[in-house]
Short mmCIF file of C-alpha atoms in Angstrom, two decimals:
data_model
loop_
_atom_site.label_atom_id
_atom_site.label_comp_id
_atom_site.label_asym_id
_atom_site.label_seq_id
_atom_site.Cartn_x
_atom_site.Cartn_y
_atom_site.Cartn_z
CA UNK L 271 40.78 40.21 -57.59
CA UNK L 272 41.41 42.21 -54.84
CA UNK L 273 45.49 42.29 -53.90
CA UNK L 274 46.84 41.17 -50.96
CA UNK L 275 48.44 43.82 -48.63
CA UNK L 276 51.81 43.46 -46.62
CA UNK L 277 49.95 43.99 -43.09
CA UNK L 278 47.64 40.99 -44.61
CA UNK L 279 49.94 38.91 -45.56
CA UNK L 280 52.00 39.68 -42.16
CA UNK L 281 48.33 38.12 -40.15
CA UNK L 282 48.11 35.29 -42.22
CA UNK L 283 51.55 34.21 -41.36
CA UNK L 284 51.21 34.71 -37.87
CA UNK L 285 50.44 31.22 -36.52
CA UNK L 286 53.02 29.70 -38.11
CA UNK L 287 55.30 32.26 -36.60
CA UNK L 288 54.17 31.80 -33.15
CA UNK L 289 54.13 27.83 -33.21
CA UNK L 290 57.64 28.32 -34.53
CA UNK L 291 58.90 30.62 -31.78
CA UNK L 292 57.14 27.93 -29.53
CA UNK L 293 58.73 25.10 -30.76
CA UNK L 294 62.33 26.79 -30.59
CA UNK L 295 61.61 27.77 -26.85
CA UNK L 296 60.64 24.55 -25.93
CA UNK L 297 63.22 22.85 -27.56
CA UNK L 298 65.38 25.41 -25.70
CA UNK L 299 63.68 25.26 -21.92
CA UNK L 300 60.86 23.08 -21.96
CA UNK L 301 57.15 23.42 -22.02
CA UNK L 302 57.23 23.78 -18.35
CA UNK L 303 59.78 26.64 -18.32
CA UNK L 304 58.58 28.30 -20.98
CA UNK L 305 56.48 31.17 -20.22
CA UNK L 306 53.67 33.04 -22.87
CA UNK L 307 55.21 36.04 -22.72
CA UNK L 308 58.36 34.84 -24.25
CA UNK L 309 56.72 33.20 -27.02
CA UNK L 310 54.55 36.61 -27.69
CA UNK L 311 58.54 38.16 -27.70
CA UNK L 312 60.23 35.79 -29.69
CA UNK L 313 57.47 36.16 -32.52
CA UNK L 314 57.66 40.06 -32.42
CA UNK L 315 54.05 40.33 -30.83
CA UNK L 316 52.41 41.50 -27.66
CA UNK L 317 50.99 38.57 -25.29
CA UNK L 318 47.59 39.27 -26.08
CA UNK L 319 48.31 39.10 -29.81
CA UNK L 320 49.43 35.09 -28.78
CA UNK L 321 46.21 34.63 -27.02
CA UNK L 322 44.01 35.63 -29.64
CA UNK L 323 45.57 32.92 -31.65
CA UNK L 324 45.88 30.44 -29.18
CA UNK L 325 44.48 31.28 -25.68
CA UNK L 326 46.88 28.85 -23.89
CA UNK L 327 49.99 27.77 -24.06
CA UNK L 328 48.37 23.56 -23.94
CA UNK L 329 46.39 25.13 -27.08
CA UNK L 330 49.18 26.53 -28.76
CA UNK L 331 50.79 22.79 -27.91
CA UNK L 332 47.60 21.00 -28.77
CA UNK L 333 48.21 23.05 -32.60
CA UNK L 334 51.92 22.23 -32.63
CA UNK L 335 51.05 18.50 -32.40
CA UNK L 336 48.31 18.54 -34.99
CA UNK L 337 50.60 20.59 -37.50
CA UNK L 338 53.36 17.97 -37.13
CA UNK L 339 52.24 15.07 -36.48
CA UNK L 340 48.61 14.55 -37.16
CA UNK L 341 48.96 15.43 -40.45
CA UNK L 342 50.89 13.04 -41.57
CA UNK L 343 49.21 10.12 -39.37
CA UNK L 344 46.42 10.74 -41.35
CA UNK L 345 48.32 10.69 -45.30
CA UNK L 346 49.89 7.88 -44.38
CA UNK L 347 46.77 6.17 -43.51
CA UNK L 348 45.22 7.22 -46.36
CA UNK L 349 47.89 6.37 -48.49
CA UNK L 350 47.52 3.09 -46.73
CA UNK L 351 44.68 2.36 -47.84
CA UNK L 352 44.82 2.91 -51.55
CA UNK L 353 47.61 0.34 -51.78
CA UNK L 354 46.96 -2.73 -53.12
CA UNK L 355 49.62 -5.65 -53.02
CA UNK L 356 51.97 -7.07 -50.29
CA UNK L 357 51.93 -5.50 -47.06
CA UNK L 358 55.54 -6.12 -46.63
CA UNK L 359 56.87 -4.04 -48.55
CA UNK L 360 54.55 -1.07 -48.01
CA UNK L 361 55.41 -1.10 -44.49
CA UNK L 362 58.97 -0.73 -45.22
CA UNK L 363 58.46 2.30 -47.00
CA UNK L 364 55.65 3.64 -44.62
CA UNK L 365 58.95 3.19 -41.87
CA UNK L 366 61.11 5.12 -44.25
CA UNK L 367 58.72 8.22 -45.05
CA UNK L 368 57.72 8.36 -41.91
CA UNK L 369 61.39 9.15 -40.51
CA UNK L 370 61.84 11.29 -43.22
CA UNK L 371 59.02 13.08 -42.47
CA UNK L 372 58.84 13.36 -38.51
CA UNK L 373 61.94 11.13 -37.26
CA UNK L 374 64.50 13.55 -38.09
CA UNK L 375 62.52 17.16 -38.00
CA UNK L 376 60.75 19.14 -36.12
CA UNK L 377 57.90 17.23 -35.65
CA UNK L 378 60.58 14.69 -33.90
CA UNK L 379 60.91 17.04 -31.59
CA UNK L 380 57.29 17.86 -30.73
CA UNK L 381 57.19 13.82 -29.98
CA UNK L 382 60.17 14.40 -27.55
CA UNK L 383 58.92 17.11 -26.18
CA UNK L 384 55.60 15.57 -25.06
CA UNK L 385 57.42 12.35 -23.96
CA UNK L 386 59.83 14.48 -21.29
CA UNK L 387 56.49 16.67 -19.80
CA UNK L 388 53.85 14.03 -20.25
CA UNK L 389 53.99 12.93 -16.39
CA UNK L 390 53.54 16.64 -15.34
CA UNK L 391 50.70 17.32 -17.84
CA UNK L 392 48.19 14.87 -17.66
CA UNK L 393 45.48 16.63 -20.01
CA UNK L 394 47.99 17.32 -22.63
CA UNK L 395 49.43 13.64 -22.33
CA UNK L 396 45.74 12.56 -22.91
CA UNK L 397 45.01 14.32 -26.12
CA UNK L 398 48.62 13.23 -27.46
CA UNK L 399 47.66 9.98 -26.37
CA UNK L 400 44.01 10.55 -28.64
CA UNK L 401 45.64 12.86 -31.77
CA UNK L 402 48.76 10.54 -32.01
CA UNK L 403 49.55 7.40 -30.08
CA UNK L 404 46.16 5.41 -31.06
CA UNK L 405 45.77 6.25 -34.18
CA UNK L 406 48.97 5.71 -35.12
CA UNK L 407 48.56 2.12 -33.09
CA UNK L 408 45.41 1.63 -35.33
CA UNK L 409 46.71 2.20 -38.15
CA UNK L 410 49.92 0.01 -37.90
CA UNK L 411 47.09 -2.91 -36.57
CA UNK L 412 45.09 -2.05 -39.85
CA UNK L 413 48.06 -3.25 -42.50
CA UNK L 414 49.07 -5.91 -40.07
CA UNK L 415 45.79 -7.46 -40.28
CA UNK L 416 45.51 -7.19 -43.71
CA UNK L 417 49.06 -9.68 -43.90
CA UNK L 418 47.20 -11.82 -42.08
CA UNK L 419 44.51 -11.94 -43.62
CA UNK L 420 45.77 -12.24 -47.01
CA UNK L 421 48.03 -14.87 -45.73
CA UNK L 422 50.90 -12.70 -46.24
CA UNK L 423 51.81 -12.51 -42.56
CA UNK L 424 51.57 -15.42 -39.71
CA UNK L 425 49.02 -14.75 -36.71
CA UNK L 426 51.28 -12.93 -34.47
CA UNK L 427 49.81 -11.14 -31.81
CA UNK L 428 48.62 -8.37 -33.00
CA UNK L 429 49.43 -5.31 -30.06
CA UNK L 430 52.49 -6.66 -29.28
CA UNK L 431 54.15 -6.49 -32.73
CA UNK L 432 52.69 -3.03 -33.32
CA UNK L 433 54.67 -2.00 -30.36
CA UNK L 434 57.47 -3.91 -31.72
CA UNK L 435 57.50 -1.86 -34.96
CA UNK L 436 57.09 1.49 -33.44
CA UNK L 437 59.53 1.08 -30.55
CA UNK L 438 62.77 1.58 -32.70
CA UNK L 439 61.79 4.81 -33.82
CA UNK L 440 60.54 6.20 -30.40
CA UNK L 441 64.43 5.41 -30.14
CA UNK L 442 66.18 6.81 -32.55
CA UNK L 443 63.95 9.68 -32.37
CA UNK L 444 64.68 10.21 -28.58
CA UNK L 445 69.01 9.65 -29.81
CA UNK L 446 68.43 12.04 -32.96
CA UNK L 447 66.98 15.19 -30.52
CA UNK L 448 69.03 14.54 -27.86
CA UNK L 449 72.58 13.13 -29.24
CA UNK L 450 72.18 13.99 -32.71
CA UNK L 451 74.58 17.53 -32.21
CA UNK L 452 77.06 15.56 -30.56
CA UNK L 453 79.23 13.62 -32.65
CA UNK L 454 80.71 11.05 -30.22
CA UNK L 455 77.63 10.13 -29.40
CA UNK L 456 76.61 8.82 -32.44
CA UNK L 457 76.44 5.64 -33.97
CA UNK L 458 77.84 4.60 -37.33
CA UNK L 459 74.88 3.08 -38.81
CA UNK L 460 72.14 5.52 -40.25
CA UNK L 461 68.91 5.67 -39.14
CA UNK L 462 67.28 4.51 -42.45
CA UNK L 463 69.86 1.65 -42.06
CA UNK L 464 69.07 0.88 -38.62
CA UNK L 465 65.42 0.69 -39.74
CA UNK L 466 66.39 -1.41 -42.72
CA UNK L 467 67.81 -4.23 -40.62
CA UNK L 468 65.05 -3.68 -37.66
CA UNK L 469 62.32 -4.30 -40.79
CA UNK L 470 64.24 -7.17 -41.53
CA UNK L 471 64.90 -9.08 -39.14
CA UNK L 472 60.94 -8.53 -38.06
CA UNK L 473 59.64 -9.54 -41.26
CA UNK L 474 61.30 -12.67 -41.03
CA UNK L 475 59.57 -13.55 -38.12
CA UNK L 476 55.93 -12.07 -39.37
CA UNK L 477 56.23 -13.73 -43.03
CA UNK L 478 54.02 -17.28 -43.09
CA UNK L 479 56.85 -19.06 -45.17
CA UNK L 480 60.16 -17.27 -44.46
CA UNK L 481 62.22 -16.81 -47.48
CA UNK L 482 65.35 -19.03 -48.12
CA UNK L 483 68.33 -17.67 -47.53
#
C-alpha cells in the first residue's frame, strides 16, 4: 500500500476546512457580507485555491447545505422506511434525532442562515427549497400516511399537519442560533422537552381513538 503523505492528507482535508471557515464567517457576517477572499484567508489558502474547490461562493453554500442537512434528510428517510410498527412512536424519536442532529449544531445554523438571506437570493432559496424543504415535507407526508392508512392516525389533512410538526423546530432552531448565548433569553423548558409536549399534545389530536387519560 502506498502511504499517505502530510501534503496529501493536508488536500484531502481541504473542503471540510473551507466549508468550515465558511460557515464561521457567515455565522459571523452573513452570506451577503461575506466576501471569497476571506473565506480563502480564514482557511489558510489563496482565493483561487477556494475556487478550485468550489467556484462560487452559492456553490460552496449549495455544499454546506448538502453536508448538513441533506444527509441526514435522506438516513432518516431511509431509516423510515425499514420500520415496521406504530408510526407514533417513530415520529417521536425521528423529532428527537433530528434536533440532536441538526436542531442544536451547525447544520441549525446553515437552516438559519438560508432563512435570513433567502429573500435576497432567489436561486439559492430555490435549491434549499429542492435539497431540503420538500423532501423533508415528503417525507413527514410519507409516515403520516402510513397512520392513516394503517388506521393508526385519523384523516387529518395531510399538508397542514406536516407544517404543524415541522413548525416548532423552525422555532426553536431560529431561538437556539439566535438566543441560545444569552441566558436571559432563554426559556426553562428544554428543547427535547418542548418537543415532548408539542408531540403530545399533536398526537392526541392525530390518534383515531385517543387514549384515556
Amino acid at each position: 500500500m502506498t502511504a499517505v503523505t502530510p501534503r496529501q492528507r493536508r488536500k484531502d482535508a481541504r473542503p471540510q476546512e473551507l466549508l468550515d471557515a465558511a460557515l464561521a464567517l457567515f455565522v459571523e457576517k452573513g452570506f451577503a457580507a461575506t466576501r471569497s477572499e476571506e473565506i480563502a484567508a480564514r482557511a489558510g489558502v489563496a482565493k483561487g485555491t477556494l475556487y478550485r474547490y468550489y467556484p462560487s461562493k452559492d456553490e460552496l453554500f449549495k455544499a454546506m447545505v448538502r453536508e448538513n442537512l441533506s444527509v441526514h434528510i435522506a438516513e432518516s428517510a431511509a431509516q423510515a422506511a425499514q420500520h415496521r410498527g406504530a408510526v407514533a412512536p417513530l415520529l417521536q424519536q425521528m423529532m428527537r434525532a433530528w434536533w440532536a442532529k441538526v436542531g442544536e449544531g451547525r447544520a441549525g445554523t446553515v437552516c438559519k442562515i438560508m432563512m435570513v438571506e433567502a429573500r435576497n437570493f432567489p436561486e439559492l432559496a430555490r435549491f434549499y427549497v429542492d435539497e431540503v424543504i420538500r423532501p423533508s415535507q415528503a417525507f413527514i407526508g410519507e409516515l403520516i400516511t402510513r397512520g392513516i392508512q394503517a388506521g393508526e392516525f385519523r384523516a387529518v389533512p395531510l399538508e397542514a399537519t406536516v407544517h404543524l410538526l415541522i413548525a416548532p423546530m423552525l422555532h426553536l432552531m431560529l431561538h437556539e442560533h439566535s438566543f441560545g448565548e444569552h441566558a436571559s433569553c432563554c426559556d426553562s423548558a428544554s428543547a427535547e422537552a418542548l418537543l415532548d409536549a408539542q408531540m403530545a399534545v399533536l398526537l392526541h389530536g392525530l390518534l383515531a381513538v385517543p387514549p384515556r387519560t
